[in-house]
XYZ file of C-alpha atoms in Angstrom:
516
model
C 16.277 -49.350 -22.650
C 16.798 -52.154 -20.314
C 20.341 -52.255 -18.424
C 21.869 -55.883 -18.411
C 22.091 -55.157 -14.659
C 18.956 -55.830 -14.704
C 18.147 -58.685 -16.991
C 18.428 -61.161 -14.396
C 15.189 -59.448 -12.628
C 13.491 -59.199 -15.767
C 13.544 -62.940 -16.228
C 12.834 -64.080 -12.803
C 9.631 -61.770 -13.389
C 8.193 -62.962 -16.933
C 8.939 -66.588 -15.169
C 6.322 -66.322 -12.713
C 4.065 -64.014 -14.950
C 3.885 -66.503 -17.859
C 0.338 -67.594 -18.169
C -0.910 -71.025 -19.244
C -3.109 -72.386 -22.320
C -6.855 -71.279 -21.595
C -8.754 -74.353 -20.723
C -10.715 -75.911 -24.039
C -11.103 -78.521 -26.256
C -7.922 -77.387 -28.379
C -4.566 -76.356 -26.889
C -3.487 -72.841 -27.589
C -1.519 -72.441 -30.738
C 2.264 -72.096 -30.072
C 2.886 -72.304 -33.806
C 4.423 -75.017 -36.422
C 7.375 -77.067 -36.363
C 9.735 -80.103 -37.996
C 11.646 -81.614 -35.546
C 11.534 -85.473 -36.233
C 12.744 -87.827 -33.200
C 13.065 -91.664 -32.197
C 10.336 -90.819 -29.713
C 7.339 -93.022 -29.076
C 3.814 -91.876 -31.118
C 2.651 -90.991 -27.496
C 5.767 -89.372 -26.766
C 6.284 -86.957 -29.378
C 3.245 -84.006 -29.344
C 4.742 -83.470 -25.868
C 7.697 -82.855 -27.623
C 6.876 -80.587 -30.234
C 4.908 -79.074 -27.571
C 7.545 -78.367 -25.158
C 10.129 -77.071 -27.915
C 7.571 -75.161 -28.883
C 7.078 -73.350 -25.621
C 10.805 -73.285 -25.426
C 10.873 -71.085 -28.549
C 8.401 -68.400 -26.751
C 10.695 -68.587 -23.452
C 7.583 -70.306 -21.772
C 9.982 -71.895 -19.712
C 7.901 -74.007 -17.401
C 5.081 -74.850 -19.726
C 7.607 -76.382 -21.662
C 9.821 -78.410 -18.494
C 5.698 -80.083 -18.109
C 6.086 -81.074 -21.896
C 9.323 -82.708 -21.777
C 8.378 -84.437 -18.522
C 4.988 -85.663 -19.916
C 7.514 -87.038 -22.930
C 9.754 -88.673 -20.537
C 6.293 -90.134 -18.628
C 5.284 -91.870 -22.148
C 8.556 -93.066 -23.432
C 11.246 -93.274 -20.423
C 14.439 -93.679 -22.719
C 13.613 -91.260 -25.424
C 16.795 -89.072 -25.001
C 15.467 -85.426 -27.022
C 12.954 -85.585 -24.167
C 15.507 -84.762 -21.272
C 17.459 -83.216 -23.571
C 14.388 -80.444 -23.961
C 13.989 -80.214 -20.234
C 17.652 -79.345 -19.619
C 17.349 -76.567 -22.649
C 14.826 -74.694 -20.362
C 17.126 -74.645 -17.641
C 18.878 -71.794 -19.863
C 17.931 -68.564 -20.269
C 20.450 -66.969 -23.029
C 18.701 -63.738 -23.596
C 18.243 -63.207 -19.752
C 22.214 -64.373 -19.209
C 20.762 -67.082 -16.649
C 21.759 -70.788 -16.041
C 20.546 -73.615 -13.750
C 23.576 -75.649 -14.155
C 22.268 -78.209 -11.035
C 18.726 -78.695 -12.206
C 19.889 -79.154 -16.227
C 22.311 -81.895 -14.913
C 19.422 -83.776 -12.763
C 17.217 -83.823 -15.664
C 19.976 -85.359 -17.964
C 21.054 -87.242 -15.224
C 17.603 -88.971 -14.930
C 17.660 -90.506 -18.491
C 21.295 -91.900 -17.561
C 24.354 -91.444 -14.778
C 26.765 -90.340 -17.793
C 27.777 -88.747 -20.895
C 28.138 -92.079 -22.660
C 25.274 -93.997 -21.565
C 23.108 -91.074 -22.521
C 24.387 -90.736 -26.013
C 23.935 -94.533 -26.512
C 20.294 -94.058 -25.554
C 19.671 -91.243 -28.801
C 18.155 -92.872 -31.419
C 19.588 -91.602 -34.065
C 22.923 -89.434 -35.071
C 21.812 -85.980 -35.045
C 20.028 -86.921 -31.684
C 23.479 -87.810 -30.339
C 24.401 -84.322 -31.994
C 22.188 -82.314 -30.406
C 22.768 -84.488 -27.091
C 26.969 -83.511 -27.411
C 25.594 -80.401 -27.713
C 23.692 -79.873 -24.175
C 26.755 -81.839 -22.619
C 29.035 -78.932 -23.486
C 26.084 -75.968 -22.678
C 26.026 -77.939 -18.661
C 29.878 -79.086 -18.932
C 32.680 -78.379 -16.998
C 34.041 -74.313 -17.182
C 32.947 -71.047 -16.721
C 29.245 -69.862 -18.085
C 31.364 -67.373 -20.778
C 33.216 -70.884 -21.995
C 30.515 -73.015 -21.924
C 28.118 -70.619 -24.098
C 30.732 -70.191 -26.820
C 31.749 -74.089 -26.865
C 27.917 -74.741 -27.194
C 27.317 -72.200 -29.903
C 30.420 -73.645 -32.229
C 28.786 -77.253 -31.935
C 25.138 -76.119 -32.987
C 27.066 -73.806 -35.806
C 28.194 -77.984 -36.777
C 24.578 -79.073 -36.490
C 23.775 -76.518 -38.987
C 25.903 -77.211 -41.270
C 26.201 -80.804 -41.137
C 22.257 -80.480 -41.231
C 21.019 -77.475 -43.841
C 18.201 -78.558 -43.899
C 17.214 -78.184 -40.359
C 15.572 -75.384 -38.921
C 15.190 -76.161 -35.111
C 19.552 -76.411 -35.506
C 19.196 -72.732 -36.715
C 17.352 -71.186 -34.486
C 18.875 -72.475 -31.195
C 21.997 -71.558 -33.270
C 20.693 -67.931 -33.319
C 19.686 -68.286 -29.901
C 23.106 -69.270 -28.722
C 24.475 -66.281 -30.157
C 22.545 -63.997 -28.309
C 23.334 -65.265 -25.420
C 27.477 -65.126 -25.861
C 27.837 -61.661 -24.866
C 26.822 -62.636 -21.414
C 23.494 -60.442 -21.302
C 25.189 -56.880 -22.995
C 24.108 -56.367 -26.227
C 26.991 -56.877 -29.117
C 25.653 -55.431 -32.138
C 27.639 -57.353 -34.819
C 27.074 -60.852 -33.127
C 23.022 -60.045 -32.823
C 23.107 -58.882 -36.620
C 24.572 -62.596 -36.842
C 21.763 -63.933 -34.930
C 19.363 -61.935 -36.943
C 20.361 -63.115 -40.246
C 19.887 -67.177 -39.136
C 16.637 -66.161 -37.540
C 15.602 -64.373 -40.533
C 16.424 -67.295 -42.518
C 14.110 -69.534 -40.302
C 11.220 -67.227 -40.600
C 11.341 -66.749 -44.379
C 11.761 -70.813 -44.579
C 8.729 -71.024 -42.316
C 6.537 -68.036 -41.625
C 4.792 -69.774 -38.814
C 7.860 -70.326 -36.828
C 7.736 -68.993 -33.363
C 11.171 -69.443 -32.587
C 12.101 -67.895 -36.047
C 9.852 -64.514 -35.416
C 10.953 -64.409 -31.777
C 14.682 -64.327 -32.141
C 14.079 -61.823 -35.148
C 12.598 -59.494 -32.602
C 15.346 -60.184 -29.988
C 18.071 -59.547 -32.178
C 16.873 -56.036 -33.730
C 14.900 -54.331 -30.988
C 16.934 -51.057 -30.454
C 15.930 -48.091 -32.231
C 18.784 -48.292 -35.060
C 17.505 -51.627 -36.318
C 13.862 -52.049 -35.186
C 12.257 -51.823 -38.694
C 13.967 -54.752 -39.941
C 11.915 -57.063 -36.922
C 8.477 -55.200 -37.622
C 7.237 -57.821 -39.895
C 8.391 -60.788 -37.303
C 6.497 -58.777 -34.265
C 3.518 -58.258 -36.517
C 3.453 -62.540 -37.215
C 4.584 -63.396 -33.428
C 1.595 -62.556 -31.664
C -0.068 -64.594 -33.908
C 1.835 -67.472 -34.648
C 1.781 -68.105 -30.880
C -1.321 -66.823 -29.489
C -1.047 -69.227 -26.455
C 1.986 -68.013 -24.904
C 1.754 -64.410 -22.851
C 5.763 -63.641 -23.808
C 5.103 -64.222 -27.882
C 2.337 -61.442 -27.274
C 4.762 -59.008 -25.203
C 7.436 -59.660 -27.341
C 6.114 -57.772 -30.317
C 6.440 -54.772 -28.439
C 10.079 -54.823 -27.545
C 10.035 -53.551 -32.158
C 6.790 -51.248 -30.810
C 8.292 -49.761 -28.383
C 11.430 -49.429 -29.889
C 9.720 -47.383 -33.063
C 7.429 -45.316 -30.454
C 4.113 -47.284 -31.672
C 2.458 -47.019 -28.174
C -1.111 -47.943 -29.217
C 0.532 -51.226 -30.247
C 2.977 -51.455 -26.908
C -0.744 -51.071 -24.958
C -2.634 -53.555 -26.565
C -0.224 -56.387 -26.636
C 1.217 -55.992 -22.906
C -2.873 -55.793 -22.140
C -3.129 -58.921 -24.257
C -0.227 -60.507 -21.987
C -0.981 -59.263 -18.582
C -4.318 -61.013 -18.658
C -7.865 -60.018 -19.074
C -8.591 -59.180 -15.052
C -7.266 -55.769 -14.882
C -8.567 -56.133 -11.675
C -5.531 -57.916 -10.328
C -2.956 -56.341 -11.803
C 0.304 -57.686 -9.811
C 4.205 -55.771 -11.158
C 5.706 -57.841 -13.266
C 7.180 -57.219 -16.679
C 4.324 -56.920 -18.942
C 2.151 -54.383 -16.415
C 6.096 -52.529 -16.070
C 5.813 -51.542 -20.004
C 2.183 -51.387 -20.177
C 2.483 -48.502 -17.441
C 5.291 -47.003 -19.339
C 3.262 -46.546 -22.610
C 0.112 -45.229 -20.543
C 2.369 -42.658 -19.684
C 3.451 -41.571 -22.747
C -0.320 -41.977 -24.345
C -0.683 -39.089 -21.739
C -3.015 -41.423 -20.046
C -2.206 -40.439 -16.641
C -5.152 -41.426 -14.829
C -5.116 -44.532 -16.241
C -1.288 -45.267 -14.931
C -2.281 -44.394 -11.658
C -5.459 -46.243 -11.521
C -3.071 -49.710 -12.329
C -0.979 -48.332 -9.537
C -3.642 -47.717 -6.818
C -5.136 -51.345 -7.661
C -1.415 -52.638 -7.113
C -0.264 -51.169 -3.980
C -3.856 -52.707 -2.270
C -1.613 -56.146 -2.530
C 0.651 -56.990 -0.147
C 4.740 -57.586 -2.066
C 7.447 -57.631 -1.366
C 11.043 -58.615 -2.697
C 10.143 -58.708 -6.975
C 6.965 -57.414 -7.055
C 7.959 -54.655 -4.497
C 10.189 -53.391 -6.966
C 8.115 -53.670 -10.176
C 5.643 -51.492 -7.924
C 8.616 -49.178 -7.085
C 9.589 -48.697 -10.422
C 6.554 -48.291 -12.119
C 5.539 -45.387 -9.357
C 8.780 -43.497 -9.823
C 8.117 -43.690 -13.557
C 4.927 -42.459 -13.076
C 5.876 -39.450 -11.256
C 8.704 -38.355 -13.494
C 6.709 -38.869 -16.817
C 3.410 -37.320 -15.671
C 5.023 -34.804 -13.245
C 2.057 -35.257 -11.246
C 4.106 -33.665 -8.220
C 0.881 -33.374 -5.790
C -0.425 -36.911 -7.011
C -1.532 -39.520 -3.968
C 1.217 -41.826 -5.039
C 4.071 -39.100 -4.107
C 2.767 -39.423 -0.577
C 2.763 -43.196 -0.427
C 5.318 -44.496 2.386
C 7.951 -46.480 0.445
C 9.052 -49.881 2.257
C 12.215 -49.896 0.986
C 14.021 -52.254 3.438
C 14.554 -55.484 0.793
C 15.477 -53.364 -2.276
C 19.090 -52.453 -0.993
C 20.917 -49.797 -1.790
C 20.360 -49.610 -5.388
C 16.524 -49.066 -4.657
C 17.256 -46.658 -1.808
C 19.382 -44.229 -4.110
C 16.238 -44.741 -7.047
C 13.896 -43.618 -4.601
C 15.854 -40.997 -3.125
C 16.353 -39.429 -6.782
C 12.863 -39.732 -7.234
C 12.496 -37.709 -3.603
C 14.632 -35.243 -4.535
C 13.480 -34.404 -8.258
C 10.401 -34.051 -6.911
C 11.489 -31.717 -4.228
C 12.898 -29.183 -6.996
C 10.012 -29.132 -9.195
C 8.190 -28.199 -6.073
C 10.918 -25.304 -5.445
C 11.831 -27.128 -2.110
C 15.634 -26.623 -2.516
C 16.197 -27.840 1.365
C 14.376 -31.430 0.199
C 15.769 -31.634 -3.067
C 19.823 -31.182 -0.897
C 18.440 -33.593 1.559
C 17.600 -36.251 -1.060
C 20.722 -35.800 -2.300
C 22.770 -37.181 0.236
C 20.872 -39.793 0.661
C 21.248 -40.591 -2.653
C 25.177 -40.107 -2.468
C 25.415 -42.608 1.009
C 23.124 -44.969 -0.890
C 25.487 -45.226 -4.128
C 28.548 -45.204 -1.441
C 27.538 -47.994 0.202
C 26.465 -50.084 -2.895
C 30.181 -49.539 -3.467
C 31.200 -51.535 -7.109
C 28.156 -53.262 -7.521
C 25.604 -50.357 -7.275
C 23.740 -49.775 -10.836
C 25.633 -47.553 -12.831
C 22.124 -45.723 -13.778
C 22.297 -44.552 -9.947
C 25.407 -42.974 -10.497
C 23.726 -41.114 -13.478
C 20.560 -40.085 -11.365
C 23.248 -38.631 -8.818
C 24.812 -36.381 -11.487
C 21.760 -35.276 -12.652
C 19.844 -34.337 -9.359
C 23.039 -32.426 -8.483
C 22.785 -30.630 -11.425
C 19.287 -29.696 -11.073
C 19.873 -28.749 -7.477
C 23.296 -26.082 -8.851
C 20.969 -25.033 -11.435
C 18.118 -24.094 -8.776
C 21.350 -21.831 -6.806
C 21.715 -20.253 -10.142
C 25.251 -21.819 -10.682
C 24.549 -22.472 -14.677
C 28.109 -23.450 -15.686
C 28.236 -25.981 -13.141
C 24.827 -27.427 -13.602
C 26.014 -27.721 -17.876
C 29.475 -29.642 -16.709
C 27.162 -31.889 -14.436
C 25.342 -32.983 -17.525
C 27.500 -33.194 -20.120
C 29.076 -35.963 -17.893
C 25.752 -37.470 -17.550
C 25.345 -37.494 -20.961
C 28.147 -38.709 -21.221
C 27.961 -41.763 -18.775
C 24.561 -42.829 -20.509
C 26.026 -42.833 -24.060
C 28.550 -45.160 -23.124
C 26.717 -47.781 -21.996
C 26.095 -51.061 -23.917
C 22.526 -50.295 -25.449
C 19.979 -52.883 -24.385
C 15.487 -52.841 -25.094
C 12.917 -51.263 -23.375
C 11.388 -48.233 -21.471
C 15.068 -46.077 -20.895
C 17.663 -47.603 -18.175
C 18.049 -44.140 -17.167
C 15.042 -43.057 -14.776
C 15.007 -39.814 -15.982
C 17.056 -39.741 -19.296
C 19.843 -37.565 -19.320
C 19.651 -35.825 -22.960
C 15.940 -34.942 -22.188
C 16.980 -33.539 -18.592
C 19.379 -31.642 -20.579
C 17.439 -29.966 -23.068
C 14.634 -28.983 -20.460
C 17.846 -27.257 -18.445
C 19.163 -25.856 -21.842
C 15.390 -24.848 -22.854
C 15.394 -22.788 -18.826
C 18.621 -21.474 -19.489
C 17.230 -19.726 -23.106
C 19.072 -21.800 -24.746
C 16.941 -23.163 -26.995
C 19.245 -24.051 -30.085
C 21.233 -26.771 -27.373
C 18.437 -27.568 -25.912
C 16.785 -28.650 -29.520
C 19.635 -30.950 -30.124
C 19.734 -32.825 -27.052
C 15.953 -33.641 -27.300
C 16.752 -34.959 -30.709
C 19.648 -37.009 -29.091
C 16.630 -38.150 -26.459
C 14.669 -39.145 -29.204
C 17.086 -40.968 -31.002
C 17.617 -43.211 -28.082
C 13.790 -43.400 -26.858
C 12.016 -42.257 -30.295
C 8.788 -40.603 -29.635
C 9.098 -40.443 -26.224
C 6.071 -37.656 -25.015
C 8.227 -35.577 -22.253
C 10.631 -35.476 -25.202
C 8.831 -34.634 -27.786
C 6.973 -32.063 -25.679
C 10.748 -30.794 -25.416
C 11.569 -30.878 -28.473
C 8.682 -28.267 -29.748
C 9.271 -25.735 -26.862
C 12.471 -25.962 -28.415
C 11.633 -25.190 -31.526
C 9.335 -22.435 -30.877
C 11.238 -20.670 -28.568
C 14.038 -20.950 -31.637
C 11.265 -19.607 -34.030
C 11.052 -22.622 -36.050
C 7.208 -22.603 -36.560
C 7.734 -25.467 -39.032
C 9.580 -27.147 -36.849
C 7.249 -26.452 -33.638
C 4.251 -27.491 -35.417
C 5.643 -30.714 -36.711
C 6.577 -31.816 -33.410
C 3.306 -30.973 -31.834
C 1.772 -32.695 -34.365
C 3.501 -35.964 -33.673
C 2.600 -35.085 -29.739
C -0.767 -34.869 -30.804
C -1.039 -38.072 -32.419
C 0.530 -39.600 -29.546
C -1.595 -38.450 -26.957
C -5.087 -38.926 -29.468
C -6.587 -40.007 -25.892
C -4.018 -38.459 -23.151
C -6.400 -36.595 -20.723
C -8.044 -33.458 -21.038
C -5.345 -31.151 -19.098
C -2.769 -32.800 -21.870
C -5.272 -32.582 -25.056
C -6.241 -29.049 -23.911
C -2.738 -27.710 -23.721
C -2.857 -23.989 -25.269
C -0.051 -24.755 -27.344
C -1.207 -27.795 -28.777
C -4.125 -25.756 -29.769
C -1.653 -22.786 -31.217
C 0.033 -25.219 -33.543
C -3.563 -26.775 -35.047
C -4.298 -28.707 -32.593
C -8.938 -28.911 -31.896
């Protein structure tokens, strides 16, 4: 699960990873739209093209469209009225108010000389329409005004399906980057409508996938995130995308392939951004450890800093908490930590100091600790509220180390408790190290196996088929005497890890439980 905290990250990173259409006769396939304009016969594949790439978030690809537009046919109004629409970013809660303005500004110096200049009246529609999105007001204002005008698009308009999906768009994007479930069920229903009008509709599949990828409601976007990739094989986020329903259902093989598909073809130069971030992730749970470091070794020969530094960061601390791989090269890697602020000083120092328990090193683990604690102190209000999280949980680990039981169990429950409440968002878990999993494993030490079964099936509900949990989850079981139980959940950790690395495959209870 992805924190909203950190939303504005993830889009500055797909930004500069987005990849452009291989060089050949034919431009890649973006999919198939109806969106009839005034615009010259020269002026109008550039167009189509550019909404097109707006629909898969290509953001730039689709500014050079709309500009290419405006090149061939100077007054054709939908053309700047495209470029502003990349300057936002609803799903990513980000708006270039300044650079939408300059591009609207070029085609005229107001509001009424630029509606005089649509050709038609659902062009001077969709122009009111951009006016209010880049108007005067707050960001929260401006959203909501712009969503009620494209709800009158659509229904002055039935018939037309780009009105629909920026409509569902725009209604992602009014919560301000935190997931509202009942206004994305909204969104899903006008995207779904799109996609059954036209199957081959990238926008249609895209905002399907956006608007159901948590665990609860992932199913209903597996059919859109099986089209996607193909409907829009020339965009790098339409292949990516499909696994925010992947990952969401646990379907690594499928969260591998796609982010491999999006990352590029020179694995070679693998750089952090946010298709390598969830490609790493589902290594890890594939059990294909060696694998997850090899992508981090070939990283950390480049020099980053700033972004890229803390893709690198994150991926690494992932790495060691998922493979526990305590003696690994990568724990002994200095960390550079001097532009990530506090918020990446107390995620390393948590990293530090779980590391330091594992390893029995109670002195490290108390040392990490309050670094952790001055790093979270002097983020003051703004740290992430994960941090705060990773500070309850290393202390609990550390009390539990001292043998002080009760306190380590309060320690978590508030964890637990912290996590739960916050707004549910996509992707590999907010929470470094999840709380209900670090729970159970406490529970599990603790011989209590029954609580420690039920808080691995919390973990999984949150992050299904997650491996550390899962492993969890069947130690549970076993230690409960559930052989049913055990052996169903080693059987799912078997298919999981069907080619994890031989100290995972050749685990002796795997074997016990029918495992080759």
């Amino acid at each position: 699960m992805m924190r909203h905290t950190s939303i504005g990250l993830v889009a500055m990173v797909l930004a500069t990873s987005a990849c452009s259409a291989p060089s050949s006769a034919q431009p890649a396939r973006l999919g198939t739209i109806d969106f009839p304009t005034s615009g010259s016969a020269e002026a109008k594949p550039h167009f189509i093209r550019g909404v097109l790439f707006l629909h898969s978030f290509e953001y730039d690809s689709a500014a050079k469209e709309f500009q290419r537009a405006q090149s061939a046919n100077p007054g054709f109004a939908m053309a700047y009225w495209g470029e502003a629409m990349t300057r936002t970013h609803p799903v990513w809660n980000e708006q270039d108010v300044a650079a939408a303005r300059a591009a609207m500004g070029r085609l005229a110096s107001t509001a009424t000389a630029r509606r005089a200049k649509a050709g038609t009246p659902r062009e001077k529609d969709y122009l009111d329409a951009v006016e209010i999105l880049y108007g005067e007001g707050s960001k929260p204002r401006r959203d909501t005004l712009y969503s009620a005008v494209m709800k009158k698009i659509v229904d002055e308009y039935p018939d037309d399906l780009e009105a629909k999906a920026f409509y569902s768009l725009s209604l992602l994007g009014l919560n301000q980057g935190i997931r509202d479930l009942a206004t994305y069920q909204r969104a899903g229903a006008v995207a779904e409508w799109v996609f059954r009008k036209n199957p081959d509709h990238p926008g249609g599949a895209h905002y399907v996938i956006h608007s159901y990828d948590d665990p609860d409601n992932a199913p209903r976007g597996l059919n859109a995130a099986r089209a996607y990739s193909k409907i829009a094989p020339g965009a790098a986020h339409a292949q990516h995308m499909t696994t925010h329903i992947f990952l969401a259902m646990g379907m690594w093989d499928d969260v591998v392939s796609q982010n491999e598909i999006a990352s590029g073809h020179d694995h070679d130069a693998w750089t952090p951004n946010h298709y390598t971030q969830w490609l790493n992730y589902a290594y890890l749970q594939q059990g294909r450890y060696n694998d997850a470091l090899h992508m981090l070794q070939m990283m950390k020969a480049g020099s980053m800093r700033g972004r890229q530094l803390w893709g690198l960061t994150t991926m690494r601390a992932r790495y060691l908490i998922d493979s526990e791989q305590w003696d690994s090269p990568a724990a002994a890697w200095p960390a550079d930590l001097s532009s990530l602020g506090n918020d990446g000083a107390a995620y390393w120092a948590f990293v530090n100091g779980f590391r330091a328990i594992r390893k029995g090193d109670r002195a490290g683990a108390s040392t990490a600790l309050t670094a952790l604690s001055q790093a979270n102190a002097a983020a003051g209000a703004s740290a992430d509220p994960t941090n705060a999280i990773l500070e309850k949980e290393l202390t609990a680990a550390i009390r539990l180390s001292e043998g002080k039981n009760d306190e380590a169990v309060s320690l978590m429950r508030e964890a637990t408790r912290r996590e739960d409440a916050m707004p549910f968002e996509f992707g590999p878990p907010f929470v470094l190290k999840p709380s209900h999993e670090l729970f159970g494993e406490m529970l599990l030490k603790m011989g209590m196996p029954k609580e420690a079964h039920a808080e691995f099936s919390k973990a999984l509900h949150l992050a299904p088929k997650r491996a550390r949990s899962m492993l969890g989850l069947a130690r549970a079981a076993m230690a409960m005497g559930n052989s049913p139980g055990a052996a169903k959940a080693y059987a799912e950790l078997r298919s999981i890890w069907h080619g994890a690395d031989p100290a995972l495959t050749n685990l002796s209870e795997l074997k016990m439980f029918g495992g080759s």
